[in-house]
CSV table of C-alpha atoms and ligand atoms in Angstrom, one decimal:
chain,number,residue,atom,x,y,z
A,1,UNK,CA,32.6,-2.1,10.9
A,2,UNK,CA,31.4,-4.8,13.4
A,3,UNK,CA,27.5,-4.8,12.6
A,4,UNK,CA,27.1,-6.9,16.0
A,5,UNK,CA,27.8,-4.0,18.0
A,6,UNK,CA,25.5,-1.7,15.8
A,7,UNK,CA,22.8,-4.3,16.7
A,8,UNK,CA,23.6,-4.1,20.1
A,9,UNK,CA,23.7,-0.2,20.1
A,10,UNK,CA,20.2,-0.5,19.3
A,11,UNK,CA,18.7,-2.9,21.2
A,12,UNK,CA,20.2,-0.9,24.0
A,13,UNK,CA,17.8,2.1,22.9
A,14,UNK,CA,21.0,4.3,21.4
A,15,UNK,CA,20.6,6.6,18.8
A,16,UNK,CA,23.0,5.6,15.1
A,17,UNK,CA,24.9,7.5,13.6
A,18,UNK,CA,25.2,7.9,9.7
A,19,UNK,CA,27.9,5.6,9.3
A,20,UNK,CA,26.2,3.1,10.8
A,21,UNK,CA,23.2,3.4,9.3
A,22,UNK,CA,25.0,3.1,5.7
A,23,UNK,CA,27.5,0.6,7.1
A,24,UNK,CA,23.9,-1.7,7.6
A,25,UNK,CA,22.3,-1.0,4.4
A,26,UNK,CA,24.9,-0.7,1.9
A,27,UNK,CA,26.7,-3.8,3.3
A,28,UNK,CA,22.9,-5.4,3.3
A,29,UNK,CA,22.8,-4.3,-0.6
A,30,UNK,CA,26.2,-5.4,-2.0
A,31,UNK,CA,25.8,-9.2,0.1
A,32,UNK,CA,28.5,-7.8,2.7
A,33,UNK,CA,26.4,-7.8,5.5
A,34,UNK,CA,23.9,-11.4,5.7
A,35,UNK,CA,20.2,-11.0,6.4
A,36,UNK,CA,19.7,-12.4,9.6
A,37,UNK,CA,22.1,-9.4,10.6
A,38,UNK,CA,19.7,-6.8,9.2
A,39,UNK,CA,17.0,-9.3,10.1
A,40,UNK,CA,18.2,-8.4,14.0
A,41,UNK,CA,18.2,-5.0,13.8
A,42,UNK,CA,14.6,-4.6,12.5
A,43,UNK,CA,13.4,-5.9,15.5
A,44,UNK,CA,15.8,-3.5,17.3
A,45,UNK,CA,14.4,-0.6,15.9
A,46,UNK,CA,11.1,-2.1,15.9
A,47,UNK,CA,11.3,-2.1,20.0
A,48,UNK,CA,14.0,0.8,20.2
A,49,UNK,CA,11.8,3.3,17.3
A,50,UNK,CA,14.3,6.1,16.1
A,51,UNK,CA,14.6,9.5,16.4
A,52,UNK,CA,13.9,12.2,13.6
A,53,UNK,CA,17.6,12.3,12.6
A,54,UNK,CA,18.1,8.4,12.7
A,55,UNK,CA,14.7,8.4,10.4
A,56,UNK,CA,16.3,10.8,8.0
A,57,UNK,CA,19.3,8.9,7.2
A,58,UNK,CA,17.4,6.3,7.1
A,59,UNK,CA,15.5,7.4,4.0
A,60,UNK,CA,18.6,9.1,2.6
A,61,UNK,CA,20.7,5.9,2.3
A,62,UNK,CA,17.5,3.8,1.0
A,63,UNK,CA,16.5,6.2,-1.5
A,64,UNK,CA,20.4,6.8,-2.5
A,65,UNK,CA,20.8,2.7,-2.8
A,66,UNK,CA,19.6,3.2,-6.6
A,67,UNK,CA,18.6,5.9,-8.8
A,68,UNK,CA,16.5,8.8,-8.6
A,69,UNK,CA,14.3,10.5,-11.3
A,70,UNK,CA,15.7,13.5,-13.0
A,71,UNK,CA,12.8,15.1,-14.5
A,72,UNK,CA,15.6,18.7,-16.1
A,73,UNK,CA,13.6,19.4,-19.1
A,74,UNK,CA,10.5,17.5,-18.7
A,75,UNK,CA,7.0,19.7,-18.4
A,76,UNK,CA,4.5,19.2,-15.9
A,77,UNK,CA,4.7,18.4,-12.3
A,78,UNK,CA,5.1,14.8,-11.1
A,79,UNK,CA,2.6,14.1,-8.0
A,80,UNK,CA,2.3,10.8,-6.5
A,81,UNK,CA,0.1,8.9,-3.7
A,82,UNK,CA,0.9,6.0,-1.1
A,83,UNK,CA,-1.2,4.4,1.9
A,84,UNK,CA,0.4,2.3,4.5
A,85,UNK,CA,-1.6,-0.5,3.5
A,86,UNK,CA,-4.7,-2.6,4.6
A,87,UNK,CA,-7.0,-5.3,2.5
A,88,UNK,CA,-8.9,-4.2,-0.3
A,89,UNK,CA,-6.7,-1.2,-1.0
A,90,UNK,CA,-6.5,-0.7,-4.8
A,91,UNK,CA,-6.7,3.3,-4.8
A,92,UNK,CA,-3.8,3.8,-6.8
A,93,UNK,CA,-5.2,1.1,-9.3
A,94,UNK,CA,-7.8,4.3,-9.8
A,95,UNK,CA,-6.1,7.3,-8.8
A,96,UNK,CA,-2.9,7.1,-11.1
A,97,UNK,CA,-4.9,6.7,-14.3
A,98,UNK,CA,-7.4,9.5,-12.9
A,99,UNK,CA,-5.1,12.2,-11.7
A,100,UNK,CA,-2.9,11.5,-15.1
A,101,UNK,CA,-6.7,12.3,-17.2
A,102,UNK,CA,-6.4,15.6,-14.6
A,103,UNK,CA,-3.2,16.7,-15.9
A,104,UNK,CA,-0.9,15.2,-13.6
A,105,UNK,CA,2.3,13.3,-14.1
A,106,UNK,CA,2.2,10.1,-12.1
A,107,UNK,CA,5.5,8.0,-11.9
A,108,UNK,CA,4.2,5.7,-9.2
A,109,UNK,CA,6.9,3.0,-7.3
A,110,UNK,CA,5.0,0.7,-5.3
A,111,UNK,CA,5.4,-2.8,-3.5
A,112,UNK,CA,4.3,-6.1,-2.6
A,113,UNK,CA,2.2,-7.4,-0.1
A,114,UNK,CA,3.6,-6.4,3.2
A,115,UNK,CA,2.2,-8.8,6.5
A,116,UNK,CA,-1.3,-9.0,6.4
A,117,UNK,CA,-1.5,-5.6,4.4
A,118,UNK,CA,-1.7,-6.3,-0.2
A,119,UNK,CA,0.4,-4.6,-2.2
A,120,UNK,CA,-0.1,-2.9,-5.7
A,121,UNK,CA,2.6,-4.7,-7.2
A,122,UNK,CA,1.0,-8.1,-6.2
A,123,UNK,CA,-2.2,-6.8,-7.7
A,124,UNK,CA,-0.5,-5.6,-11.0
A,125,UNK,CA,0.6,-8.8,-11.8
A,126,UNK,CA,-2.1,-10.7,-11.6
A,127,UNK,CA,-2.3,-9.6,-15.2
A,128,UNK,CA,-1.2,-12.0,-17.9
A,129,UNK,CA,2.8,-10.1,-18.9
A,130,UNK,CA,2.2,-6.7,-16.5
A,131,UNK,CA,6.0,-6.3,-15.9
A,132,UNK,CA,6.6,-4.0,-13.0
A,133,UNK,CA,10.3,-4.0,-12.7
A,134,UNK,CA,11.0,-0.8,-14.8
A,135,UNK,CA,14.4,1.1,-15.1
A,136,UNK,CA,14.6,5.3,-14.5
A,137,UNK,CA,14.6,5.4,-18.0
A,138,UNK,CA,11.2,3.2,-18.5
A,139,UNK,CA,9.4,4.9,-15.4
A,140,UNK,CA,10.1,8.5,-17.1
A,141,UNK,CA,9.6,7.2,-20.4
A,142,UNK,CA,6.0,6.0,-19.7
A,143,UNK,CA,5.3,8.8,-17.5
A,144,UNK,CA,6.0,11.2,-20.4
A,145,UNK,CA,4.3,9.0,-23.0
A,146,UNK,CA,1.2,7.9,-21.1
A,147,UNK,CA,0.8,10.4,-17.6
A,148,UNK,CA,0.9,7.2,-15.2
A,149,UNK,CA,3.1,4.1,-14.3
A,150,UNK,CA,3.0,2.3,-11.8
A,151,UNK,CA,6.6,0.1,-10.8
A,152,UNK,CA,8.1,-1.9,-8.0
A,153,UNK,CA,11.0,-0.9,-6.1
A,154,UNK,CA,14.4,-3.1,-6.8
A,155,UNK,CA,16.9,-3.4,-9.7
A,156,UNK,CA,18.2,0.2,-10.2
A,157,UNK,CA,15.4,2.2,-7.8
A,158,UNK,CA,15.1,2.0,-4.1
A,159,UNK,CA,17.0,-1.7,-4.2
A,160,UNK,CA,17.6,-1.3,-0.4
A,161,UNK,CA,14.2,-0.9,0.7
A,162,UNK,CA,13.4,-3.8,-1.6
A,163,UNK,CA,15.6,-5.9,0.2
A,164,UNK,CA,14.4,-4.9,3.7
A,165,UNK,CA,10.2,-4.7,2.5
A,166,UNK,CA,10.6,-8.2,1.7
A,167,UNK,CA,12.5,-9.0,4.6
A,168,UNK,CA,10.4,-6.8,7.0
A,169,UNK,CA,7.5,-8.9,5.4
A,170,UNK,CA,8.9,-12.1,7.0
A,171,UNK,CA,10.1,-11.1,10.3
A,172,UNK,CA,7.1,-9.0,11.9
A,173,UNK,CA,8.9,-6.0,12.0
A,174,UNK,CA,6.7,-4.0,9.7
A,175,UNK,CA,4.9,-2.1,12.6
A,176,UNK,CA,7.0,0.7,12.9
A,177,UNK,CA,7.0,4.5,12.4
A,178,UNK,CA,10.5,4.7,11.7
A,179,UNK,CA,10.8,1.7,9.1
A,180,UNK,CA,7.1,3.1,7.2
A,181,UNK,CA,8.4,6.3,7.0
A,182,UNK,CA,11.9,5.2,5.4
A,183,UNK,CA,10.5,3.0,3.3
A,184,UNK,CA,8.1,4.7,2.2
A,185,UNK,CA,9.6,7.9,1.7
A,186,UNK,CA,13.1,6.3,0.2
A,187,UNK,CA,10.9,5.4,-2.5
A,188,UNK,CA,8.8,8.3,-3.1
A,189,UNK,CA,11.3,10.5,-2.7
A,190,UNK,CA,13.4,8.7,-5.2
A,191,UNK,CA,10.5,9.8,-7.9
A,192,UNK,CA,11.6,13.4,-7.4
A,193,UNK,CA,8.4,14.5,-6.8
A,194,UNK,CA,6.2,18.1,-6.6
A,195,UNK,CA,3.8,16.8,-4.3
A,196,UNK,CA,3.0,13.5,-2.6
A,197,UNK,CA,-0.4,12.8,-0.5
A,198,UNK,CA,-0.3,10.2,1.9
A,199,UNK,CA,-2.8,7.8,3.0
A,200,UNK,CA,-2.6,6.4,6.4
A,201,UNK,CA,-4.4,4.1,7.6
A,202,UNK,CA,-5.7,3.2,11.2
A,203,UNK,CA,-7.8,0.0,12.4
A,204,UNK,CA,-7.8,-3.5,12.7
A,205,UNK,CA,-6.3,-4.0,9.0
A,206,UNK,CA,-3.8,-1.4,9.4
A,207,UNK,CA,-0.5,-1.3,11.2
A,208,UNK,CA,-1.2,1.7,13.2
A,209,UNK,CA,-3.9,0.4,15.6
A,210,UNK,CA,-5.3,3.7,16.6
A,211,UNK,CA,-5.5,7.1,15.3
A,212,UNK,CA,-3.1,8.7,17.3
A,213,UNK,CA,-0.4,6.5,15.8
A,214,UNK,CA,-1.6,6.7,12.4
A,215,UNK,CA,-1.6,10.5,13.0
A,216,UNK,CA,2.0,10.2,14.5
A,217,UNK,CA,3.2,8.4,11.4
A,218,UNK,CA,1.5,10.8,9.2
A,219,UNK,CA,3.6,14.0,10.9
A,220,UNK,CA,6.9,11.8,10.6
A,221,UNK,CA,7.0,11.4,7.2
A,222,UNK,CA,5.5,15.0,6.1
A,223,UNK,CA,8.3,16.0,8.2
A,224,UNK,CA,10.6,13.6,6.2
A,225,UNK,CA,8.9,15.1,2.9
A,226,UNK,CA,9.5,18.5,3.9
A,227,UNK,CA,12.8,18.3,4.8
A,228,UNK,CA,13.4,17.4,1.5
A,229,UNK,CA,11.9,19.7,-0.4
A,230,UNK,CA,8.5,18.1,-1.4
A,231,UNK,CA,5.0,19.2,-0.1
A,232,UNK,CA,3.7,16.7,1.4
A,233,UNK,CA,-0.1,16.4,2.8
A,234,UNK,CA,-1.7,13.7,4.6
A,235,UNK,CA,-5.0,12.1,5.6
A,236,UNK,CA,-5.9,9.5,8.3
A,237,UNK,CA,-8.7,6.9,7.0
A,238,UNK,CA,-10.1,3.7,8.2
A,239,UNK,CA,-9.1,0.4,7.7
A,240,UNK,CA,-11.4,-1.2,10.3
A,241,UNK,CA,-13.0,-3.5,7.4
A,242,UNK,CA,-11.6,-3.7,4.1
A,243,UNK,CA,-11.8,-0.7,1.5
A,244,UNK,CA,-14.4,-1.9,-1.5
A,245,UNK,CA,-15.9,-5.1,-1.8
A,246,UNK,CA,-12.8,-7.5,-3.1
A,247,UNK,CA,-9.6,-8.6,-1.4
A,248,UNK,CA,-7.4,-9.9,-3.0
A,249,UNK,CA,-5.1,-9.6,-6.2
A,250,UNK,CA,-6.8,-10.8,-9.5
A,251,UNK,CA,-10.1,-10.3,-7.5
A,252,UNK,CA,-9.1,-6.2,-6.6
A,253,UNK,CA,-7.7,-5.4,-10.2
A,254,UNK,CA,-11.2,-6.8,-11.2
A,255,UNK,CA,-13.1,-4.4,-8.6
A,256,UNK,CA,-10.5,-1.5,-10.0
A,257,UNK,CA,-11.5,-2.1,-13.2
A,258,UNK,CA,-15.7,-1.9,-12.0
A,259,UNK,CA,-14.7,1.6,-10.5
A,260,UNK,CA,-12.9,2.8,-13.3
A,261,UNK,CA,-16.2,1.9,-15.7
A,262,UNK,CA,-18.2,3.8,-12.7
A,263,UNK,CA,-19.3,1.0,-10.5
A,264,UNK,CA,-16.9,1.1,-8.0
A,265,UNK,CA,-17.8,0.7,-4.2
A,266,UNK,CA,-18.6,4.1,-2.6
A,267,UNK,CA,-16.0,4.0,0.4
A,268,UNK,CA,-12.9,3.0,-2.2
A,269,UNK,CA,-14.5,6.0,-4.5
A,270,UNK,CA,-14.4,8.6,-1.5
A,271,UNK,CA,-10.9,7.5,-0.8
A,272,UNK,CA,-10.0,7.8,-4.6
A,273,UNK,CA,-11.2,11.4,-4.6
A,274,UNK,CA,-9.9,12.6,-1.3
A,275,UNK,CA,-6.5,11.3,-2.1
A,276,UNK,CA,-6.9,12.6,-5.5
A,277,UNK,CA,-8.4,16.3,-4.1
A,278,UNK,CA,-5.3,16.4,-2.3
A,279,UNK,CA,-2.9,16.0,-5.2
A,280,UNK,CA,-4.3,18.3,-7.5
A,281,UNK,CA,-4.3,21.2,-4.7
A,282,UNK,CA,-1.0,20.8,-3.9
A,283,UNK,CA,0.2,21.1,-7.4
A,284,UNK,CA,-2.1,23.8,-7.7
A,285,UNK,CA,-4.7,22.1,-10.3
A,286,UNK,CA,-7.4,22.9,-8.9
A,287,UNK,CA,-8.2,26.1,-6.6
A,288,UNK,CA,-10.0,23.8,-3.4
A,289,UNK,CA,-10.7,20.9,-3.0
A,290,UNK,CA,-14.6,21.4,-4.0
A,291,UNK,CA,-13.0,22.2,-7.6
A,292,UNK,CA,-11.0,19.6,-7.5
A,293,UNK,CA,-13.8,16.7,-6.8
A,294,UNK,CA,-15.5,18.0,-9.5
A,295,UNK,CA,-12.8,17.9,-12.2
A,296,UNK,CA,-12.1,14.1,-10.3
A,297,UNK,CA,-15.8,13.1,-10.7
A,298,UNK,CA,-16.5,14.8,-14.5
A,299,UNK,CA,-13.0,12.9,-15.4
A,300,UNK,CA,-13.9,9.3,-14.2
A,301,UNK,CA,-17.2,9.7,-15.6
A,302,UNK,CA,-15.8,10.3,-18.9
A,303,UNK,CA,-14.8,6.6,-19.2
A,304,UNK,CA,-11.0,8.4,-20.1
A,305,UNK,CA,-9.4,6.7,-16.5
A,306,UNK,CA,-10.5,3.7,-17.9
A,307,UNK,CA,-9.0,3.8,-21.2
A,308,UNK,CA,-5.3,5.4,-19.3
A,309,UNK,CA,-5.4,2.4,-16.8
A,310,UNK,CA,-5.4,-0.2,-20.4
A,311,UNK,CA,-3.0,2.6,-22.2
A,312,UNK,CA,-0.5,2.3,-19.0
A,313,UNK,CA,-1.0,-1.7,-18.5
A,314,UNK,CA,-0.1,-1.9,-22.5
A,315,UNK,CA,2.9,0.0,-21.9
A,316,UNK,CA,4.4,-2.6,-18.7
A,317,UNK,CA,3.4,-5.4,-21.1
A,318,UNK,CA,0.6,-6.3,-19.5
A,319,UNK,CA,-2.8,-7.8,-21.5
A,320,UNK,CA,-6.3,-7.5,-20.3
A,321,UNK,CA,-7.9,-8.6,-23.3
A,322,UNK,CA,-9.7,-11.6,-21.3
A,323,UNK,CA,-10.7,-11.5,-17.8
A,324,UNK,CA,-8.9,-12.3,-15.2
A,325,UNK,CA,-9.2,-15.9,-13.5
A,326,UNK,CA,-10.8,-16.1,-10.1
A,327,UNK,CA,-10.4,-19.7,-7.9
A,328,UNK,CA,-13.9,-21.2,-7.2
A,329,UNK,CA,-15.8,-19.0,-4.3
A,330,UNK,CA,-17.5,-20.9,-1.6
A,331,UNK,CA,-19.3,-18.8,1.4
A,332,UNK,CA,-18.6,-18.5,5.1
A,333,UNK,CA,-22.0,-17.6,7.0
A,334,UNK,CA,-23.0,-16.3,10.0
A,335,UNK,CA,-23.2,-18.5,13.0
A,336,UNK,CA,-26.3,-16.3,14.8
A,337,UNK,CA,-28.3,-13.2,13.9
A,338,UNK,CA,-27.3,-10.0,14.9
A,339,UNK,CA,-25.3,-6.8,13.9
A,340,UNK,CA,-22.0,-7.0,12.4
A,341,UNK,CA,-19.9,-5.4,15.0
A,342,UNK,CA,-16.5,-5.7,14.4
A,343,UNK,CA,-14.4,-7.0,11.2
A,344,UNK,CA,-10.6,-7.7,12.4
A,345,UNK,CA,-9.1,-6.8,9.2
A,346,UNK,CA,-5.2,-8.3,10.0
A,347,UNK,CA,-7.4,-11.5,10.5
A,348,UNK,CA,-8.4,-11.4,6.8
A,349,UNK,CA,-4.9,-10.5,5.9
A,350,UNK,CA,-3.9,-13.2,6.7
A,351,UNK,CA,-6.7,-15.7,5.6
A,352,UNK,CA,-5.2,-14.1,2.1
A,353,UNK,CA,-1.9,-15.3,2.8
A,354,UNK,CA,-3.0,-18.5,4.2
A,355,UNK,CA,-5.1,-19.1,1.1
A,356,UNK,CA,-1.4,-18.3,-0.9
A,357,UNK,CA,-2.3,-14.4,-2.1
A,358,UNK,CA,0.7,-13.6,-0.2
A,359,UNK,CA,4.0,-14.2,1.5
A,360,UNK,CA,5.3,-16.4,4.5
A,361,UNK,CA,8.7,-16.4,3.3
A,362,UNK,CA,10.2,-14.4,0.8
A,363,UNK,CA,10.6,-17.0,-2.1
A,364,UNK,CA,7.3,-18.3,-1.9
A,365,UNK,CA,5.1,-17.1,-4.9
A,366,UNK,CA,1.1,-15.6,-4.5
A,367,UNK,CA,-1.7,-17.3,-6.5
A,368,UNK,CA,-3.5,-14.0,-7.6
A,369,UNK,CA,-6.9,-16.3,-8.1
A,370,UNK,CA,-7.3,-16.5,-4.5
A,371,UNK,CA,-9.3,-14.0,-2.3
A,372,UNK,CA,-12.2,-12.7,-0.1
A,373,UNK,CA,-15.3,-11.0,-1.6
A,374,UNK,CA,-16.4,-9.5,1.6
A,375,UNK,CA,-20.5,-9.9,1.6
A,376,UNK,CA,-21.3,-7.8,4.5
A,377,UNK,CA,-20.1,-4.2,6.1
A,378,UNK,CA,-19.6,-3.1,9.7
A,379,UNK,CA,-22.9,-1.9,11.3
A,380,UNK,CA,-25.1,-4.4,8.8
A,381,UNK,CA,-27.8,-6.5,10.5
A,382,UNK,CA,-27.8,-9.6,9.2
A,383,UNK,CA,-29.7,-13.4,9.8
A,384,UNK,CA,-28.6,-16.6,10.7
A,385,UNK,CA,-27.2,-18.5,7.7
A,386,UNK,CA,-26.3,-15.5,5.7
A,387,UNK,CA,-23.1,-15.1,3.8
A,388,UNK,CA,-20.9,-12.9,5.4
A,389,UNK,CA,-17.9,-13.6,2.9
A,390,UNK,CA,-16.9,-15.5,-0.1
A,391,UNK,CA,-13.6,-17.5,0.2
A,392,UNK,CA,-11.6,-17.4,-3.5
A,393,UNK,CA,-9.7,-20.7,-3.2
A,394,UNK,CA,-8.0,-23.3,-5.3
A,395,UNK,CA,-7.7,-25.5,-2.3
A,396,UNK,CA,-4.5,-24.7,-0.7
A,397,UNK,CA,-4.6,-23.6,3.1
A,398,UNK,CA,-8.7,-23.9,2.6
A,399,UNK,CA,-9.4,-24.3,6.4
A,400,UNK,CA,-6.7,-22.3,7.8
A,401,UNK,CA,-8.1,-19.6,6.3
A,402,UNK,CA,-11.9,-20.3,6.8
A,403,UNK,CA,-11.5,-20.4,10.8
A,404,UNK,CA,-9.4,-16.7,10.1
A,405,UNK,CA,-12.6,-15.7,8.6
A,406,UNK,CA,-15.0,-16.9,10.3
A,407,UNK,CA,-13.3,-15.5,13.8
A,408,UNK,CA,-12.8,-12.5,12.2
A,409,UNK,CA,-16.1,-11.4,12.3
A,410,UNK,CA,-17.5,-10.0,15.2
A,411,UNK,CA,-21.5,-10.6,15.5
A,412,UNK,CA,-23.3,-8.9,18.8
A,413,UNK,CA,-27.3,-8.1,19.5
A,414,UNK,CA,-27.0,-4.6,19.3
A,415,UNK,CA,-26.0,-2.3,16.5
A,416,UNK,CA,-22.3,-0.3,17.4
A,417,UNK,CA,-20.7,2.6,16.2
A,418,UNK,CA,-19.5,2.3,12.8
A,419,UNK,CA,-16.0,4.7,12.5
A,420,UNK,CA,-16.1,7.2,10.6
A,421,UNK,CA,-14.2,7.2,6.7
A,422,UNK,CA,-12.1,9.8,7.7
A,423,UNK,CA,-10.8,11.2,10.7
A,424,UNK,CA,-8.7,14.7,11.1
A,425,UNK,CA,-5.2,14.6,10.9
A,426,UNK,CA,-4.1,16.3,14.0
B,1,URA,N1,4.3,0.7,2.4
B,1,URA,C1,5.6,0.7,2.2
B,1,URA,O1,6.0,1.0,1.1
B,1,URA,N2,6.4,0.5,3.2
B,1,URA,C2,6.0,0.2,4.4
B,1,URA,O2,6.8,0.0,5.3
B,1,URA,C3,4.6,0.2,4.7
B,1,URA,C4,3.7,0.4,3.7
C-alpha cells in the first residue's frame, strides 16, 4: 500500500479504513514502513482527530501487535488503573500494591515519560535492577504469585504502541483524544481485564487543558472499554499543580514509598483512594464506595501495601535495600510577596526534562536523581525570598530549567480560586 496517500487521506480530514490503519502500524512494527512516515501521520490525526470507528481499530491493531493475557483457569478478577499523566503522578506506585492487599489482581502495563507528563516506568527504574520489560508469562506469573506487577509495553505486549508512545513523545503529537485513547486502551485492554478505572487529568500539567476535554477523552475510551467487554469507569482530577510534593523519578518512588509507610501527601492519598474506590466497586469488592475507603484506608494502615510494593519490586529484580540517590537540591524563591496564583504544570514538565528526567529524543537516557520538590501549593500566601521549589540537579541543563521554574509560577496580590480535586465526570 502507498502509505503517502494514507497520510494524505488524513491530513485531508478523511476517515481510514481498517486496512489502512493495519497497513500503518503493522508496517511501522515489522521496519516496513520508516518512522518519519508514521511520524506524519501523528500530526495528521493530531489536526484531523478520528472518529469512534477509526479509534477502535486503532486500539484493535495496537493491542493485537503483541500478546494478550489469557487469565482460563486463574481465580480472581484482574482490575487495573491508568491516568493520562501529569507531574508528580505516582498513584499506581500506591494503588497496585494497595488494591492487590484488597483482594485484587493487578497486572499493570505502564509507560515512560510522555512530553512534559512522567511515566511509571521511568519511575520504576530508578531502582537499582527493577526490570520492567516482562513477557505474558512473567506479568501472569507475578500477578498470581504476588497480586501486583507493574510492566512496560514492548517486546511481546502492546509493541506497537511502544513504538508510537516513544515516537509520539518526540513529535508533539501526544495531545490527542484519539491517540490517548488507543494507546491507552491497546494496552489495557491487552491485560484482559474485569474492570479498569481511569484517571483523567485536566490543567496546566495535563494534556487536556480544560474539563470538557478531559471529560470528552474520558467518554471515548469508556466507550472503547465497553465495546470490548470491560467495565470501565472514570474520574476527571486536577493537574493544575503537581500531585504530592515530589516530581520527579528517584525523587516520586521516594514520596511513594512515605505514602505507603502513611505519610503521604493528602491530595496524592485522595487520588489513591478514589481511583482505588472505583476498582473495588466495579469488581464488586466492596458494596459503595464509603465501604470501600474504609477497607482502602484500614489496608494502608496496616503497613501490608508497603511490604507488597518490596514483595512486587523483588519479583522485577529490583533492590531497595538502600535509599535511592537524589542530585544536590538548590531552591528557586519567590521574586515578591503575594499568593501563589497559578502553577503552569507543562512548564515544570519540562524543567524535568530539561534537567535530563526525561526525553527529547527517543535514545537519550533520564537521570532518575534529578527533580523538583515543589515547596509551595496553589492558593499559599507566601513572602519575599521564600522557597517556592527545590531544583534536584547534577548540573546538566541547570538554567534552562531554573528560568522554566521560576516563570512557572504565578504570584499576584490577591488570593484566587484554587480548583477543586475532583470535578464530575459529565
Ligand atoms: N498514557 C498512555 O499510556 N498513553 C497516552 O497516550 C497518554 C497517557
Amino acid at each position: 500500500m502507498d502509505i503517502t496517500r494514507v497520510i494524505q487521506k488524513k491530513r485531508d480530514g478523511e476517515a481510514l479504513d481498517s486496512v489502512e490503519i493495519s497497513a500503518v502500524i503493522d508496517g511501522f512494527v515489522s521496519g516496513d514502513v520508516p518512522e518519519y512516515q508514521v511520524a506524519a501521520l501523528a500530526m495528521a490525526i493530531y489536526f484531523q482527530g478520528m472518529d469512534e470507528s477509526e479509534t477502535s481499530v486503532l486500539t484493535k491493531t495496537l493491542m493485537e501487535s503483541g500478546e494478550s493475557l489469557d487469565w482460563a483457569g486463574v481465580e480472581g478478577l484482574r482490575v487495573d488503573k491508568h491516568s493520562t499523566g501529569g507531574q508528580g503522578d505516582k498513584v499506581s506506585l500506591v494503588l497496585a500494591p494497595l488494591a492487590a492487599c484488597c483482594g485484587l489482581q493487578v497486572p499493570m502495563v505502564a509507560g515512560r515519560g510522555l512530553g512534559p507528563t512522567g511515566g511509571t516506568i521511568d519511575k520504576l527504574e530508578s531502582i537499582p535492577g527493577y526490570r520492567a520489560e516482562l513477557g505474558g508469562t512473567e506479568i501472569r506469573r507475578i500477578t498470581e504469585e504476588v497480586g501486583c506487577v507493574i510492566a512496560s509495553q514492548g517486546g511481546d505486549f502492546a509493541p506497537a504502541d511502544a513504538r508510537l508512545y516513544a515516537l509520539r513523545d518526540v513529535t508533539a503529537t501526544v495531545a490527542s483524544v484519539p491517540l490517548i485513547t488507543a494507546s491507552i486502551m491497546s494496552k489495557k485492554l491487552a491485560e484482559g481485564l474485569d474492570a479498569l478505572a481511569l484517571d483523567i487529568k485536566w490543567g496546566s500539567g495535563a494534556f487536556m487543558k480544560d474539563v470538557e476535554s478531559a471529560r470528552s477523552l474520558g467518554a471515548a475510551m469508556a466507550a472503547v472499554g465497553a465495546s470490548m467487554g470491560v467495565k470501565t469507569s472514570f474520574l476527571v482530577s486536577d493537574m493544575n499543580q503537581p500531585l504530592g510534593r515530589a516530581v520527579g523519578n528517584a525523587n516520586e518512588v521516594r514520596e511513594a514509598l512515605a505514602a505507603l509507610a502513611g505519610e503521604g501527601p493528602a491530595d496524592l492519598l485522595e487520588v489513591v483512594y478514589e481511583l482505588g474506590a472505583a476498582m473495588l466497586t466495579s469488581a464488586g469488592r466492596a458494596e459503595d464506595t464509603v465501604a470501600a475507603r474504609a477497607l482502602l484506608e484500614k489496608e494502608l494502615a496496616s503497613g501490608r501495601p508497603l511490604e507488597k510494593f518490596h514483595e512486587m519490586v523483588r519479583a522485577q529484580g529490583g533492590d531497595l535495600s538502600a535509599e535511592l540517590e537524589l542530585a544536590p537540591a538548590s531552591e528557586v524563591s519567590a521574586a515578591r510577596a503575594g499568593y501563589v496564583s497559578a502553577i503552569d504544570g507543562e512548564a515544570l514538565g519540562y524543567a524535568l526534562i530539561a534537567l535530563g528526567g526525561g526525553r527529547r529524543l527517543i535514545e537519550d537516557t533520564v537521570d532518575p536523581s534529578v527533580g523538583l520538590q515543589m515547596r509551595v501549593r496553589l492558593g499559599d500566601e507566601i513572602e519575599e525570598g521564600q522557597p517556592l521549589v527545590e531544583l534536584l540537579s547534577s548540573g546538566r541543563g541547570y538554567d534552562e530549567a531554573l528560568s522554566m521554574v521560576a516563570g512557572a509560577i504565578l504570584i499576584m496580590d490577591e488570593p484566587s480560586a484554587t480548583p477543586a480535586l475532583f470535578t464530575d465526570n459529565s
